[in-house]
Short mmCIF file of C-alpha atoms in Angstrom, two decimals:
data_model
loop_
_atom_site.label_atom_id
_atom_site.label_comp_id
_atom_site.label_asym_id
_atom_site.label_seq_id
_atom_site.Cartn_x
_atom_site.Cartn_y
_atom_site.Cartn_z
CA MET A 1 29.11 4.32 4.30
CA GLN A 2 28.48 0.68 5.00
CA PHE A 3 27.21 -1.39 2.07
CA PHE A 4 28.38 -4.92 2.85
CA GLY A 5 28.28 -6.23 6.41
CA GLY A 6 31.55 -5.29 8.03
CA SER A 7 32.10 -3.32 11.16
CA ALA A 8 30.85 0.18 11.73
CA ALA A 9 33.79 0.69 14.11
CA ALA A 10 36.09 1.09 11.11
CA GLU A 11 34.51 4.42 10.16
CA ALA A 12 36.75 7.47 10.40
CA SER A 13 34.51 9.70 12.48
CA PRO A 14 32.36 8.51 15.36
CA ALA A 15 28.58 8.62 15.25
CA PRO A 16 26.93 11.36 17.28
CA ALA A 17 25.43 10.49 20.63
CA ALA A 18 22.20 8.56 20.39
CA PRO A 19 19.13 10.77 20.62
CA PRO A 20 16.30 10.03 23.01
CA GLY A 21 14.41 6.99 21.71
CA THR A 22 17.36 4.84 20.66
CA ALA A 23 17.08 2.39 23.53
CA THR A 24 18.55 4.76 26.12
CA GLY A 25 15.99 7.53 26.48
CA LEU A 26 12.48 8.62 25.69
CA ALA A 27 10.94 8.03 22.29
CA GLY A 28 10.14 10.73 19.77
CA ASN A 29 13.31 12.38 18.49
CA ASN A 30 14.56 9.67 16.19
CA ALA A 31 13.10 10.53 12.79
CA ASN A 32 14.52 13.56 11.04
CA VAL A 33 12.88 13.71 7.61
CA LEU A 34 10.34 11.81 5.51
CA TYR A 35 10.07 12.06 1.72
CA VAL A 36 7.28 10.53 -0.35
CA PHE A 37 7.87 10.44 -4.12
CA ASN A 38 5.64 9.11 -6.88
CA ARG A 39 6.98 6.94 -9.71
CA ASN A 40 7.83 10.05 -11.78
CA GLY A 41 10.04 11.58 -9.10
CA VAL A 42 7.52 14.19 -7.96
CA CYS A 43 7.80 14.85 -4.23
CA LEU A 44 4.31 14.35 -2.83
CA LEU A 45 5.30 14.95 0.78
CA TYR A 46 8.27 16.38 2.60
CA ARG A 47 7.93 16.23 6.37
CA GLU A 48 10.60 17.43 8.77
CA TRP A 49 10.76 16.70 12.51
CA HIS A 50 14.36 17.24 13.50
CA ARG A 51 16.77 18.65 10.96
CA PRO A 52 19.34 20.91 12.58
CA LEU A 53 21.04 22.04 9.35
CA ARG A 54 19.34 23.22 6.16
CA THR A 55 21.72 23.64 3.26
CA LEU A 56 19.55 23.56 0.14
CA ASP A 57 16.27 24.94 -1.05
CA ALA A 58 13.42 22.42 -1.02
CA ALA A 59 13.28 21.78 -4.80
CA GLN A 60 17.05 21.16 -4.97
CA ASP A 61 16.87 18.87 -1.94
CA HIS A 62 14.06 16.80 -3.50
CA LYS A 63 15.95 16.43 -6.80
CA LEU A 64 19.11 15.32 -5.03
CA MET A 65 17.26 12.78 -2.88
CA PHE A 66 15.41 11.28 -5.84
CA GLY A 67 18.65 11.20 -7.86
CA LEU A 68 20.43 9.44 -5.00
CA LEU A 69 17.71 6.79 -4.83
CA PHE A 70 17.67 6.35 -8.60
CA SER A 71 21.45 5.87 -8.61
CA LEU A 72 21.51 3.49 -5.65
CA ARG A 73 18.74 1.31 -7.07
CA SER A 74 20.48 1.22 -10.44
CA PHE A 75 23.83 0.42 -8.80
CA THR A 76 22.43 -2.40 -6.62
CA ALA A 77 20.68 -3.93 -9.64
CA LYS A 78 23.91 -3.79 -11.64
CA MET A 79 25.90 -5.40 -8.81
CA ASP A 80 23.28 -8.12 -8.13
CA PRO A 81 25.21 -11.42 -8.14
CA THR A 82 22.07 -13.49 -8.82
CA SER A 83 21.03 -11.74 -12.03
CA VAL A 84 22.46 -12.89 -15.35
CA GLU A 85 21.07 -9.93 -17.26
CA LYS A 86 22.68 -6.83 -15.75
CA GLY A 87 21.27 -4.18 -18.06
CA ASN A 88 22.77 -0.74 -18.35
CA LEU A 89 23.67 1.38 -15.36
CA GLY A 90 21.19 4.26 -15.11
CA VAL A 91 18.27 2.56 -16.87
CA PRO A 92 15.06 2.97 -14.83
CA LEU A 93 13.89 -0.12 -12.99
CA LEU A 94 10.32 -1.21 -12.39
CA PRO A 95 9.22 -1.58 -8.76
CA GLY A 96 10.46 -4.91 -7.41
CA GLN A 97 12.96 -5.32 -10.25
CA GLY A 98 16.61 -6.01 -9.47
CA CYS A 99 18.34 -6.34 -6.13
CA SER A 100 16.41 -4.83 -3.23
CA PHE A 101 17.86 -1.82 -1.44
CA HIS A 102 16.47 -1.10 2.03
CA SER A 103 18.83 1.29 3.79
CA PHE A 104 22.28 2.69 4.18
CA ARG A 105 24.02 4.30 7.09
CA THR A 106 26.66 7.00 7.45
CA ASN A 107 28.22 8.30 10.65
CA THR A 108 25.55 11.03 10.91
CA TYR A 109 22.31 9.50 9.59
CA LYS A 110 20.55 6.38 8.36
CA LEU A 111 18.41 6.46 5.22
CA SER A 112 15.68 3.82 5.01
CA PHE A 113 13.84 3.21 1.75
CA MET A 114 10.71 1.38 0.63
CA GLU A 115 9.06 1.28 -2.78
CA SER A 116 5.47 0.12 -3.17
CA PRO A 117 4.26 -1.94 -6.15
CA SER A 118 2.61 1.22 -7.50
CA GLY A 119 5.94 3.07 -7.52
CA ILE A 120 5.44 5.22 -4.40
CA LYS A 121 8.82 5.70 -2.74
CA LEU A 122 9.10 6.34 1.00
CA ILE A 123 12.38 7.61 2.41
CA LEU A 124 12.88 8.05 6.14
CA VAL A 125 16.07 9.69 7.40
CA THR A 126 16.85 8.89 11.03
CA HIS A 127 19.64 8.72 13.58
CA PRO A 128 22.41 6.28 12.52
CA LYS A 129 21.82 3.96 15.49
CA THR A 130 18.21 3.34 14.53
CA SER A 131 17.40 -0.30 13.86
CA ASP A 132 15.67 -1.78 10.81
CA LEU A 133 12.71 0.39 9.74
CA ARG A 134 11.07 -1.74 7.05
CA GLU A 135 8.01 -2.40 9.22
CA ALA A 136 7.79 1.30 10.11
CA LEU A 137 7.87 2.24 6.41
CA ARG A 138 5.14 -0.31 5.67
CA TYR A 139 3.04 1.21 8.44
CA ILE A 140 3.59 4.72 7.05
CA TYR A 141 2.62 3.44 3.59
CA ASN A 142 -0.57 1.97 5.08
CA LEU A 143 -1.32 5.39 6.61
CA TYR A 144 -0.78 6.89 3.15
CA VAL A 145 -3.22 4.43 1.59
CA GLU A 146 -5.81 4.85 4.33
CA TYR A 147 -5.80 8.65 4.61
CA VAL A 148 -4.61 9.84 1.20
CA VAL A 149 -5.34 7.30 -1.53
CA LYS A 150 -8.80 6.43 -0.20
CA ASN A 151 -9.69 10.11 0.14
CA PRO A 152 -12.10 10.95 -2.72
CA LEU A 153 -10.84 14.56 -2.76
CA TYR A 154 -7.22 13.59 -3.37
CA VAL A 155 -5.96 13.91 -6.94
CA PRO A 156 -3.14 11.38 -7.60
CA GLY A 157 0.21 12.99 -8.30
CA THR A 158 -0.51 16.16 -6.32
CA PRO A 159 1.18 17.09 -3.03
CA ILE A 160 -0.38 15.52 0.05
CA LYS A 161 -2.40 18.05 2.05
CA SER A 162 -4.33 15.71 4.37
CA GLU A 163 -4.32 16.96 7.97
CA LEU A 164 -5.59 13.58 9.16
CA PHE A 165 -2.64 11.85 7.48
CA ASN A 166 -0.15 14.37 8.91
CA THR A 167 -1.57 14.03 12.43
CA ASN A 168 -1.45 10.22 12.36
CA LEU A 169 2.02 10.30 10.81
CA ASP A 170 3.31 12.64 13.52
CA GLN A 171 1.83 10.45 16.25
CA TYR A 172 3.40 7.33 14.77
CA VAL A 173 6.82 8.88 14.19
CA LYS A 174 6.95 9.91 17.86
CA THR A 175 6.77 6.22 18.79
CA LEU A 176 9.77 5.17 16.65
CA ILE A 177 12.70 3.91 18.67
#
């Protein structure tokens, strides 16, 4: 795991071959999984495009992902060199509070994260050689606002069932390189 600059070449095991769409092939097979959580940790959307190995049931997977994000945000806020008031490790943070965490990379995947001012958390898991996805996450959030939040039939806090959102999301994810 690479938290502070450094070289990725120092990792023990090599990254898998780049999938199509990572600057050497055709686009479309770069995104593996997307999670959308609300501020309370409820998974509003779980979308899978390319996930070769399933090890957990969906509820367990969602809890682990939200717990990982909670811990990483808490850890980065605690380690923030610019903040005088560190607070306690594990105390929930408000959106935009503390040091910002955008992504981390392992030898097998890259996890990109964005939190909106309203507390909606977007997590996109991709191939480890994928570049910065902050703009892609903002675009996905804008799709969420346009097709889910503005939908008068949508009840906030319930799972996302919008076919129009899913179709536009799928089309956009296919373009990610």
